[in-house]
Structure formats: structure tokens, C-alpha cells
Amino acid sequence: MIVVSWNRAALLRRCLEAIERAEERETLQAIVVDNGSTDGSTELEAEFPNIRFVRLPHNFGLTKAWNIGIRAAGADYLMLLHEDTELAPGTVKELAAVLDARPEVGAVCPLLVDEDGLPAPQIADYPPDGIYDPAEPGDDPIEVDHVKGAALMFRSFFFRAMRMIDEHYGQFGADAELCYRIRTAGKKILIVPEARAVHRGRRDTSEDREVDFRIGVAVFMGKHYGFFMGVKARVRAVLGALFHFRLGQVVPLISGQKIDGSQS
């Protein structure tokens, strides 16, 4: 289980408390990859001695942090979590049971809900555009193509086959890439409604994150839809920044300045 966090100590504490309440806690390996937080997040290491903390010197972005955390883990099933996600006590056990029973499934997710228990944004289409819709809860697992990486369990051999998630992505795009690789390998991705996780999400948007998102879309398009589609996505992003007078985004978009540590 890999949790990536950056300057969200209060939410990280709640995430880790939920992990400690898991029914199968004694069998879980939990790793926090901290992206150079300065808000006291790393002080939580003393509160959670059974959770391993990997401290990075600054914000390397989600993709690099996931790669670092996954390499540090050793398990047949890996689970990626955002720090603003709280798992229900039986969620990990329920998800693992689906992977155990269904070899045609490559990845599983709990149903993401908000603080009121209503379905939260979780599923998306290809090509990725940053728009996620809530899943419809029901009794049966829901087959999807692309899910938000806020809570995603997958078979570790996919990562070994990939060697790593492509670090041309920064903060945005790694979950789309991972899901795409799982689907093109002929495996299913399922949302398991009986497994639940509260996801609070991030409501603030910075210029760095906006640029990173646009670059992530361009990287995905270039890899999977052809070089010229990637160029088209990058040009469209630059023209959009100019049209909306977001001049501070133009040079980073042209140079490919994603959130990967080089911006610090």
C-alpha cells in the first residue's frame, strides 16, 4: 500500500488512521512517500511506527513518488492511495478477494464516496481530459476503462512488466497510463461497490498544476494516439493560455515544465 502526500498533514493522518483500522492490518505493508512536505507531515512518522515513511527532498510529483514507493514495496498486489482517501475497514480484504477469485481482472477499486456517503468523481474516458464522473453504485462490480488513482489495487506484475510508470508524466497522467496498460494487456478494471473509500479531493488549483495537467494530456496523446496528436495537444494548450491571458503558463507549456522535482 503506497500513499503519496505533499503538505496535507491533517488529511494524511486520517488516511493512516483508516489504514490502521483495516481488518487485515497485520498483513498489510504500508508506505508513505512524502514529497518534501513542510507542514509537519513527516512528524506523523512517530505517531505511526508500523508505517514506513520515505522522505523526498522536494515535490517530485505523483508519478515519480509512485515509482519510488512501488519499488520499495514487495507484494503480489499493490494499492495506490492519495493522502485524502480513507478506506473503510474491510476494503482491502474485499478488493484482494476479487483479484484472488478472478484472474481476468488486473485492477480493482473501491467505490469512492464523499463525506456524505454519495458517489464521488472516479471514472473517466480516454483520451484523458481531467474530468471524472461518479460511478453508479449497485450490487455487482462495474467494469471501467480508466479510474482515478485515489484508491487503486492492481497486480504487481503489471508494474514489473512496465519497469516503471513513464516519468514523462508529472502530477497528472500516471493513473491514466497505468489503467491503459492494464486494459491493453487484456485485463479488466473493476469498481467493487461493496468496498468503500471516502475521497475528499483537492479543490485548489495552482498554475503549476494546470500546466502539469496540460502536459500530461499531451504526453498521453503522443504515446497512444500518435506523435502529431501529442503536438496538437501541446499547441492547443499554449494557444489556450494565450487566449485566456495566462502568460505565465506559456513558457512552461512549451518547455514541458511538469511537476517532477526539477521545478524546485
PDB file of C-alpha atoms in Angstrom:
ATOM      1  CA  MET A   1       0.000   0.000   0.000  1.00  0.00           C
ATOM      2  CA  ILE A   2       1.591   3.263  -1.161  1.00  0.00           C
ATOM      3  CA  VAL A   3       0.369   6.669  -0.012  1.00  0.00           C
ATOM      4  CA  VAL A   4       1.822   9.766  -1.676  1.00  0.00           C
ATOM      5  CA  SER A   5       1.498  13.001   0.268  1.00  0.00           C
ATOM      6  CA  TRP A   6       2.507  16.630  -0.034  1.00  0.00           C
ATOM      7  CA  ASN A   7       1.659  19.289   2.565  1.00  0.00           C
ATOM      8  CA  ARG A   8      -1.656  17.804   3.696  1.00  0.00           C
ATOM      9  CA  ALA A   9      -0.789  16.582   7.176  1.00  0.00           C
ATOM     10  CA  ALA A  10      -4.317  16.569   8.605  1.00  0.00           C
ATOM     11  CA  LEU A  11      -5.690  14.510   5.719  1.00  0.00           C
ATOM     12  CA  LEU A  12      -2.689  12.189   5.783  1.00  0.00           C
ATOM     13  CA  ARG A  13      -3.277  11.483   9.471  1.00  0.00           C
ATOM     14  CA  ARG A  14      -6.878  10.476   8.754  1.00  0.00           C
ATOM     15  CA  CYS A  15      -5.741   8.291   5.849  1.00  0.00           C
ATOM     16  CA  LEU A  16      -3.212   6.477   8.041  1.00  0.00           C
ATOM     17  CA  GLU A  17      -5.674   6.089  10.906  1.00  0.00           C
ATOM     18  CA  ALA A  18      -8.024   4.360   8.456  1.00  0.00           C
ATOM     19  CA  ILE A  19      -5.217   2.017   7.367  1.00  0.00           C
ATOM     20  CA  GLU A  20      -4.533   1.125  10.997  1.00  0.00           C
ATOM     21  CA  ARG A  21      -8.225   0.240  11.421  1.00  0.00           C
ATOM     22  CA  ALA A  22      -8.180  -2.176   8.482  1.00  0.00           C
ATOM     23  CA  GLU A  23      -9.484  -5.658   9.327  1.00  0.00           C
ATOM     24  CA  GLU A  24      -6.401  -7.226   7.732  1.00  0.00           C
ATOM     25  CA  ARG A  25      -3.903  -4.684   9.090  1.00  0.00           C
ATOM     26  CA  GLU A  26      -1.380  -7.288  10.264  1.00  0.00           C
ATOM     27  CA  THR A  27      -0.892  -8.497   6.675  1.00  0.00           C
ATOM     28  CA  LEU A  28      -0.502  -5.054   5.105  1.00  0.00           C
ATOM     29  CA  GLN A  29       2.717  -3.267   4.270  1.00  0.00           C
ATOM     30  CA  ALA A  30       2.066   0.481   4.253  1.00  0.00           C
ATOM     31  CA  ILE A  31       4.489   3.038   2.827  1.00  0.00           C
ATOM     32  CA  VAL A  32       4.143   6.823   2.817  1.00  0.00           C
ATOM     33  CA  VAL A  33       6.147   8.668   0.180  1.00  0.00           C
ATOM     34  CA  ASP A  34       6.352  12.279   1.307  1.00  0.00           C
ATOM     35  CA  ASN A  35       7.079  14.766  -1.468  1.00  0.00           C
ATOM     36  CA  GLY A  36       9.142  17.191   0.611  1.00  0.00           C
ATOM     37  CA  SER A  37       6.311  18.443   2.843  1.00  0.00           C
ATOM     38  CA  THR A  38       6.966  21.465   5.049  1.00  0.00           C
ATOM     39  CA  ASP A  39       3.724  21.380   7.049  1.00  0.00           C
ATOM     40  CA  GLY A  40       4.752  18.809   9.647  1.00  0.00           C
ATOM     41  CA  SER A  41       3.598  15.761   7.682  1.00  0.00           C
ATOM     42  CA  THR A  42       6.838  13.917   8.369  1.00  0.00           C
ATOM     43  CA  GLU A  43       6.256  14.261  12.119  1.00  0.00           C
ATOM     44  CA  LEU A  44       3.483  11.698  11.707  1.00  0.00           C
ATOM     45  CA  GLU A  45       6.171   9.034  11.427  1.00  0.00           C
ATOM     46  CA  ALA A  46       6.387   8.989  15.224  1.00  0.00           C
ATOM     47  CA  GLU A  47       2.608   8.519  15.515  1.00  0.00           C
ATOM     48  CA  PHE A  48       2.554   5.571  13.113  1.00  0.00           C
ATOM     49  CA  PRO A  49       5.617   3.425  13.869  1.00  0.00           C
ATOM     50  CA  ASN A  50       4.284   0.486  11.838  1.00  0.00           C
ATOM     51  CA  ILE A  51       4.130   2.544   8.657  1.00  0.00           C
ATOM     52  CA  ARG A  52       7.283   3.168   6.660  1.00  0.00           C
ATOM     53  CA  PHE A  53       7.996   6.765   5.614  1.00  0.00           C
ATOM     54  CA  VAL A  54      10.115   7.586   2.569  1.00  0.00           C
ATOM     55  CA  ARG A  55      11.064  11.259   2.622  1.00  0.00           C
ATOM     56  CA  LEU A  56      11.887  13.019  -0.629  1.00  0.00           C
ATOM     57  CA  PRO A  57      13.770  16.347  -0.585  1.00  0.00           C
ATOM     58  CA  HIS A  58      11.104  18.210  -2.563  1.00  0.00           C
ATOM     59  CA  ASN A  59       7.990  17.678  -4.655  1.00  0.00           C
ATOM     60  CA  PHE A  60       8.823  15.083  -7.306  1.00  0.00           C
ATOM     61  CA  GLY A  61       5.193  14.801  -8.400  1.00  0.00           C
ATOM     62  CA  LEU A  62       2.866  11.845  -8.178  1.00  0.00           C
ATOM     63  CA  THR A  63       4.444   9.709 -10.905  1.00  0.00           C
ATOM     64  CA  LYS A  64       7.986   9.640  -9.527  1.00  0.00           C
ATOM     65  CA  ALA A  65       6.684   9.210  -5.981  1.00  0.00           C
ATOM     66  CA  TRP A  66       4.556   6.234  -7.044  1.00  0.00           C
ATOM     67  CA  ASN A  67       7.542   4.657  -8.773  1.00  0.00           C
ATOM     68  CA  ILE A  68       9.702   5.113  -5.683  1.00  0.00           C
ATOM     69  CA  GLY A  69       7.023   3.722  -3.382  1.00  0.00           C
ATOM     70  CA  ILE A  70       6.203   0.743  -5.590  1.00  0.00           C
ATOM     71  CA  ARG A  71       9.873  -0.220  -5.850  1.00  0.00           C
ATOM     72  CA  ALA A  72      10.074  -0.137  -2.050  1.00  0.00           C
ATOM     73  CA  ALA A  73       7.064  -2.447  -1.705  1.00  0.00           C
ATOM     74  CA  GLY A  74       7.079  -6.204  -2.044  1.00  0.00           C
ATOM     75  CA  ALA A  75       3.700  -7.842  -2.614  1.00  0.00           C
ATOM     76  CA  ASP A  76       1.659  -9.592  -5.285  1.00  0.00           C
ATOM     77  CA  TYR A  77      -0.979  -6.875  -5.036  1.00  0.00           C
ATOM     78  CA  LEU A  78      -0.174  -3.186  -4.787  1.00  0.00           C
ATOM     79  CA  MET A  79      -2.569  -0.451  -3.721  1.00  0.00           C
ATOM     80  CA  LEU A  80      -2.123   3.213  -4.552  1.00  0.00           C
ATOM     81  CA  LEU A  81      -3.749   5.800  -2.314  1.00  0.00           C
ATOM     82  CA  HIS A  82      -3.967   9.557  -2.262  1.00  0.00           C
ATOM     83  CA  GLU A  83      -3.489  11.125   1.139  1.00  0.00           C
ATOM     84  CA  ASP A  84      -7.060  12.459   1.079  1.00  0.00           C
ATOM     85  CA  THR A  85      -8.551   8.955   0.880  1.00  0.00           C
ATOM     86  CA  GLU A  86      -9.917   6.986   3.851  1.00  0.00           C
ATOM     87  CA  LEU A  87     -10.563   3.283   3.392  1.00  0.00           C
ATOM     88  CA  ALA A  88     -13.440   1.534   5.120  1.00  0.00           C
ATOM     89  CA  PRO A  89     -12.161  -1.225   7.461  1.00  0.00           C
ATOM     90  CA  GLY A  90     -12.853  -4.184   5.158  1.00  0.00           C
ATOM     91  CA  THR A  91     -11.992  -2.549   1.836  1.00  0.00           C
ATOM     92  CA  VAL A  92      -8.539  -4.052   1.238  1.00  0.00           C
ATOM     93  CA  LYS A  93      -9.756  -7.556   2.070  1.00  0.00           C
ATOM     94  CA  GLU A  94     -12.748  -7.224  -0.264  1.00  0.00           C
ATOM     95  CA  LEU A  95     -10.649  -5.939  -3.158  1.00  0.00           C
ATOM     96  CA  ALA A  96      -7.983  -8.623  -2.752  1.00  0.00           C
ATOM     97  CA  ALA A  97     -10.689 -11.303  -2.719  1.00  0.00           C
ATOM     98  CA  VAL A  98     -11.844 -10.191  -6.168  1.00  0.00           C
ATOM     99  CA  LEU A  99      -8.301 -10.394  -7.564  1.00  0.00           C
ATOM    100  CA  ASP A 100      -7.879 -13.817  -5.942  1.00  0.00           C
ATOM    101  CA  ALA A 101     -11.075 -15.149  -7.495  1.00  0.00           C
ATOM    102  CA  ARG A 102     -10.929 -13.565 -10.950  1.00  0.00           C
ATOM    103  CA  PRO A 103      -7.670 -13.945 -12.913  1.00  0.00           C
ATOM    104  CA  GLU A 104      -9.111 -11.944 -15.821  1.00  0.00           C
ATOM    105  CA  VAL A 105      -9.157  -8.846 -13.600  1.00  0.00           C
ATOM    106  CA  GLY A 106      -5.998  -6.752 -13.469  1.00  0.00           C
ATOM    107  CA  ALA A 107      -7.085  -3.995 -11.100  1.00  0.00           C
ATOM    108  CA  VAL A 108      -9.864  -3.214  -8.654  1.00  0.00           C
ATOM    109  CA  CYS A 109     -11.070  -0.097  -6.875  1.00  0.00           C
ATOM    110  CA  PRO A 110     -13.471   0.654  -4.071  1.00  0.00           C
ATOM    111  CA  LEU A 111     -16.427   2.898  -4.761  1.00  0.00           C
ATOM    112  CA  LEU A 112     -15.269   6.422  -3.953  1.00  0.00           C
ATOM    113  CA  VAL A 113     -17.752   8.425  -1.909  1.00  0.00           C
ATOM    114  CA  ASP A 114     -17.740  11.918  -0.456  1.00  0.00           C
ATOM    115  CA  GLU A 115     -18.098  12.824   3.203  1.00  0.00           C
ATOM    116  CA  ASP A 116     -21.883  12.460   2.920  1.00  0.00           C
ATOM    117  CA  GLY A 117     -21.584   8.953   1.503  1.00  0.00           C
ATOM    118  CA  LEU A 118     -22.566   9.969  -2.029  1.00  0.00           C
ATOM    119  CA  PRO A 119     -20.569   8.678  -5.023  1.00  0.00           C
ATOM    120  CA  ALA A 120     -17.584  10.912  -5.736  1.00  0.00           C
ATOM    121  CA  PRO A 121     -15.901  11.585  -9.110  1.00  0.00           C
ATOM    122  CA  GLN A 122     -13.974   8.448 -10.063  1.00  0.00           C
ATOM    123  CA  ILE A 123     -14.331   7.216 -13.659  1.00  0.00           C
ATOM    124  CA  ALA A 124     -13.166   8.781 -16.912  1.00  0.00           C
ATOM    125  CA  ASP A 125     -12.912   8.113 -20.617  1.00  0.00           C
ATOM    126  CA  TYR A 126      -9.963   8.078 -22.999  1.00  0.00           C
ATOM    127  CA  PRO A 127      -8.249  10.236 -24.019  1.00  0.00           C
ATOM    128  CA  PRO A 128      -7.930  11.724 -20.507  1.00  0.00           C
ATOM    129  CA  ASP A 129      -9.278  15.232 -20.049  1.00  0.00           C
ATOM    130  CA  GLY A 130      -9.228  15.590 -16.264  1.00  0.00           C
ATOM    131  CA  ILE A 131     -12.995  15.125 -15.986  1.00  0.00           C
ATOM    132  CA  TYR A 132     -14.135  12.309 -13.699  1.00  0.00           C
ATOM    133  CA  ASP A 133     -17.709  11.195 -13.111  1.00  0.00           C
ATOM    134  CA  PRO A 134     -19.165   9.336 -10.130  1.00  0.00           C
ATOM    135  CA  ALA A 135     -19.771   5.618 -10.540  1.00  0.00           C
ATOM    136  CA  GLU A 136     -23.299   4.282 -10.175  1.00  0.00           C
ATOM    137  CA  PRO A 137     -23.459   2.136  -7.025  1.00  0.00           C
ATOM    138  CA  GLY A 138     -25.053  -1.280  -7.296  1.00  0.00           C
ATOM    139  CA  ASP A 139     -24.672  -4.873  -6.213  1.00  0.00           C
ATOM    140  CA  ASP A 140     -22.292  -6.037  -8.936  1.00  0.00           C
ATOM    141  CA  PRO A 141     -18.763  -4.927  -9.845  1.00  0.00           C
ATOM    142  CA  ILE A 142     -18.594  -2.243 -12.535  1.00  0.00           C
ATOM    143  CA  GLU A 143     -16.181  -2.693 -15.437  1.00  0.00           C
ATOM    144  CA  VAL A 144     -14.441   0.552 -16.399  1.00  0.00           C
ATOM    145  CA  ASP A 145     -11.540   1.688 -18.586  1.00  0.00           C
ATOM    146  CA  HIS A 146      -9.979   4.467 -16.527  1.00  0.00           C
ATOM    147  CA  VAL A 147     -10.314   5.322 -12.849  1.00  0.00           C
ATOM    148  CA  LYS A 148      -8.834   7.984 -10.642  1.00  0.00           C
ATOM    149  CA  GLY A 149      -5.770   6.731  -8.786  1.00  0.00           C
ATOM    150  CA  ALA A 150      -7.089   7.837  -5.397  1.00  0.00           C
ATOM    151  CA  ALA A 151      -7.599   4.174  -4.432  1.00  0.00           C
ATOM    152  CA  LEU A 152      -6.442   1.558  -6.930  1.00  0.00           C
ATOM    153  CA  MET A 153      -5.284  -2.017  -6.286  1.00  0.00           C
ATOM    154  CA  PHE A 154      -3.536  -3.891  -9.093  1.00  0.00           C
ATOM    155  CA  ARG A 155      -1.395  -6.953  -9.696  1.00  0.00           C
ATOM    156  CA  SER A 156       2.267  -6.088  -9.201  1.00  0.00           C
ATOM    157  CA  PHE A 157       3.405  -7.925 -12.340  1.00  0.00           C
ATOM    158  CA  PHE A 158       1.984  -5.068 -14.417  1.00  0.00           C
ATOM    159  CA  PHE A 159       4.488  -2.722 -12.809  1.00  0.00           C
ATOM    160  CA  ARG A 160       7.300  -5.223 -13.276  1.00  0.00           C
ATOM    161  CA  ALA A 161       6.377  -5.522 -16.952  1.00  0.00           C
ATOM    162  CA  MET A 162       6.335  -1.731 -17.318  1.00  0.00           C
ATOM    163  CA  ARG A 163       9.509  -1.421 -15.184  1.00  0.00           C
ATOM    164  CA  MET A 164       8.132   1.921 -14.071  1.00  0.00           C
ATOM    165  CA  ILE A 165       5.312   4.316 -14.832  1.00  0.00           C
ATOM    166  CA  ASP A 166       6.523   6.665 -17.560  1.00  0.00           C
ATOM    167  CA  GLU A 167       8.108   9.673 -15.848  1.00  0.00           C
ATOM    168  CA  HIS A 168       7.328  11.939 -18.761  1.00  0.00           C
ATOM    169  CA  TYR A 169       4.206  12.391 -16.625  1.00  0.00           C
ATOM    170  CA  GLY A 170       4.466  14.615 -13.585  1.00  0.00           C
ATOM    171  CA  GLN A 171       1.486  15.004 -11.265  1.00  0.00           C
ATOM    172  CA  PHE A 172      -1.212  14.179 -13.817  1.00  0.00           C
ATOM    173  CA  GLY A 173      -1.499  11.208 -16.140  1.00  0.00           C
ATOM    174  CA  ALA A 174       0.081   8.315 -14.241  1.00  0.00           C
ATOM    175  CA  ASP A 175      -3.253   6.726 -13.342  1.00  0.00           C
ATOM    176  CA  ALA A 176      -4.478   7.019 -16.938  1.00  0.00           C
ATOM    177  CA  GLU A 177      -1.248   5.409 -18.174  1.00  0.00           C
ATOM    178  CA  LEU A 178      -1.426   2.547 -15.678  1.00  0.00           C
ATOM    179  CA  CYS A 179      -5.080   1.829 -16.443  1.00  0.00           C
ATOM    180  CA  TYR A 180      -4.400   1.984 -20.176  1.00  0.00           C
ATOM    181  CA  ARG A 181      -1.579  -0.536 -19.893  1.00  0.00           C
ATOM    182  CA  ILE A 182      -3.755  -2.889 -17.838  1.00  0.00           C
ATOM    183  CA  ARG A 183      -6.601  -2.686 -20.354  1.00  0.00           C
ATOM    184  CA  THR A 184      -4.360  -3.143 -23.412  1.00  0.00           C
ATOM    185  CA  ALA A 185      -2.954  -6.262 -21.721  1.00  0.00           C
ATOM    186  CA  GLY A 186      -6.459  -7.695 -21.986  1.00  0.00           C
ATOM    187  CA  LYS A 187      -7.305  -7.416 -18.287  1.00  0.00           C
ATOM    188  CA  LYS A 188     -10.373  -5.864 -16.710  1.00  0.00           C
ATOM    189  CA  ILE A 189     -10.581  -2.994 -14.247  1.00  0.00           C
ATOM    190  CA  LEU A 190     -13.465  -3.258 -11.796  1.00  0.00           C
ATOM    191  CA  ILE A 191     -15.050  -0.955  -9.255  1.00  0.00           C
ATOM    192  CA  VAL A 192     -16.289  -3.095  -6.360  1.00  0.00           C
ATOM    193  CA  PRO A 193     -19.269  -1.217  -4.849  1.00  0.00           C
ATOM    194  CA  GLU A 194     -19.307  -3.142  -1.578  1.00  0.00           C
ATOM    195  CA  ALA A 195     -15.801  -1.817  -0.903  1.00  0.00           C
ATOM    196  CA  ARG A 196     -15.882   1.872   0.010  1.00  0.00           C
ATOM    197  CA  ALA A 197     -13.434   4.725   0.446  1.00  0.00           C
ATOM    198  CA  VAL A 198     -14.068   8.360   1.302  1.00  0.00           C
ATOM    199  CA  HIS A 199     -12.252  10.686  -1.080  1.00  0.00           C
ATOM    200  CA  ARG A 200     -12.181  14.383  -0.313  1.00  0.00           C
ATOM    201  CA  GLY A 201     -10.337  15.538  -3.407  1.00  0.00           C
ATOM    202  CA  ARG A 202      -8.400  18.729  -3.989  1.00  0.00           C
ATOM    203  CA  ARG A 203     -10.383  21.889  -4.607  1.00  0.00           C
ATOM    204  CA  ASP A 204      -7.492  24.311  -5.027  1.00  0.00           C
ATOM    205  CA  THR A 205      -5.799  24.787  -8.390  1.00  0.00           C
ATOM    206  CA  SER A 206      -2.372  26.304  -8.945  1.00  0.00           C
ATOM    207  CA  GLU A 207      -0.767  27.417 -12.173  1.00  0.00           C
ATOM    208  CA  ASP A 208       1.862  24.677 -11.794  1.00  0.00           C
ATOM    209  CA  ARG A 209      -0.849  22.018 -11.529  1.00  0.00           C
ATOM    210  CA  GLU A 210      -2.721  23.421 -14.520  1.00  0.00           C
ATOM    211  CA  VAL A 211       0.437  23.325 -16.653  1.00  0.00           C
ATOM    212  CA  ASP A 212       1.260  19.811 -15.438  1.00  0.00           C
ATOM    213  CA  PHE A 213      -2.238  18.650 -16.364  1.00  0.00           C
ATOM    214  CA  ARG A 214      -1.933  20.023 -19.915  1.00  0.00           C
ATOM    215  CA  ILE A 215       1.483  18.439 -20.345  1.00  0.00           C
ATOM    216  CA  GLY A 216       0.169  15.108 -19.051  1.00  0.00           C
ATOM    217  CA  VAL A 217      -2.608  15.135 -21.650  1.00  0.00           C
ATOM    218  CA  ALA A 218      -0.080  15.902 -24.401  1.00  0.00           C
ATOM    219  CA  VAL A 219       2.228  13.098 -23.237  1.00  0.00           C
ATOM    220  CA  PHE A 220      -0.624  10.581 -23.222  1.00  0.00           C
ATOM    221  CA  MET A 221      -1.860  11.672 -26.639  1.00  0.00           C
ATOM    222  CA  GLY A 222       1.632  11.474 -28.121  1.00  0.00           C
ATOM    223  CA  LYS A 223       2.269   7.982 -26.708  1.00  0.00           C
ATOM    224  CA  HIS A 224      -1.030   6.357 -27.554  1.00  0.00           C
ATOM    225  CA  TYR A 225      -2.606   8.396 -30.371  1.00  0.00           C
ATOM    226  CA  GLY A 226       0.468   9.363 -32.370  1.00  0.00           C
ATOM    227  CA  PHE A 227       3.205  11.992 -32.279  1.00  0.00           C
ATOM    228  CA  PHE A 228       1.199  14.643 -34.097  1.00  0.00           C
ATOM    229  CA  MET A 229      -1.739  14.282 -31.712  1.00  0.00           C
ATOM    230  CA  GLY A 230       0.669  14.990 -28.863  1.00  0.00           C
ATOM    231  CA  VAL A 231       1.969  18.074 -30.641  1.00  0.00           C
ATOM    232  CA  LYS A 232      -1.594  19.184 -31.337  1.00  0.00           C
ATOM    233  CA  ALA A 233      -2.490  18.870 -27.651  1.00  0.00           C
ATOM    234  CA  ARG A 234       0.573  20.911 -26.643  1.00  0.00           C
ATOM    235  CA  VAL A 235      -0.164  23.636 -29.225  1.00  0.00           C
ATOM    236  CA  ARG A 236      -3.799  23.779 -28.137  1.00  0.00           C
ATOM    237  CA  ALA A 237      -2.684  24.231 -24.521  1.00  0.00           C
ATOM    238  CA  VAL A 238      -0.317  27.078 -25.456  1.00  0.00           C
ATOM    239  CA  LEU A 239      -2.972  28.830 -27.536  1.00  0.00           C
ATOM    240  CA  GLY A 240      -5.471  28.421 -24.704  1.00  0.00           C
ATOM    241  CA  ALA A 241      -3.059  30.013 -22.245  1.00  0.00           C
ATOM    242  CA  LEU A 242      -2.519  32.947 -24.612  1.00  0.00           C
ATOM    243  CA  PHE A 243      -6.240  33.364 -25.254  1.00  0.00           C
ATOM    244  CA  HIS A 244      -7.010  33.496 -21.527  1.00  0.00           C
ATOM    245  CA  PHE A 245      -4.003  35.768 -20.829  1.00  0.00           C
ATOM    246  CA  ARG A 246      -2.326  33.123 -18.651  1.00  0.00           C
ATOM    247  CA  LEU A 247       1.036  34.262 -19.904  1.00  0.00           C
ATOM    248  CA  GLY A 248       2.911  32.629 -17.035  1.00  0.00           C
ATOM    249  CA  GLN A 249       1.912  29.234 -18.433  1.00  0.00           C
ATOM    250  CA  VAL A 250       3.249  29.727 -21.953  1.00  0.00           C
ATOM    251  CA  VAL A 251       6.961  29.073 -21.396  1.00  0.00           C
ATOM    252  CA  PRO A 252       6.385  26.098 -19.031  1.00  0.00           C
ATOM    253  CA  LEU A 253       3.988  24.548 -21.557  1.00  0.00           C
ATOM    254  CA  ILE A 254       6.456  24.953 -24.402  1.00  0.00           C
ATOM    255  CA  SER A 255       9.386  23.652 -22.350  1.00  0.00           C
ATOM    256  CA  GLY A 256       7.400  20.814 -20.759  1.00  0.00           C
ATOM    257  CA  GLN A 257       7.839  22.007 -17.165  1.00  0.00           C
ATOM    258  CA  LYS A 258       5.902  19.346 -15.272  1.00  0.00           C
ATOM    259  CA  ILE A 259       5.853  18.714 -11.514  1.00  0.00           C
ATOM    260  CA  ASP A 260       8.774  16.301 -11.165  1.00  0.00           C
ATOM    261  CA  GLY A 261      11.297  17.904  -8.824  1.00  0.00           C
ATOM    262  CA  SER A 262      13.052  19.979 -11.469  1.00  0.00           C
ATOM    263  CA  GLN A 263      10.736  22.895 -10.701  1.00  0.00           C
ATOM    264  CA  SER A 264      12.170  23.241  -7.161  1.00  0.00           C
TER     265      SER A 264
END
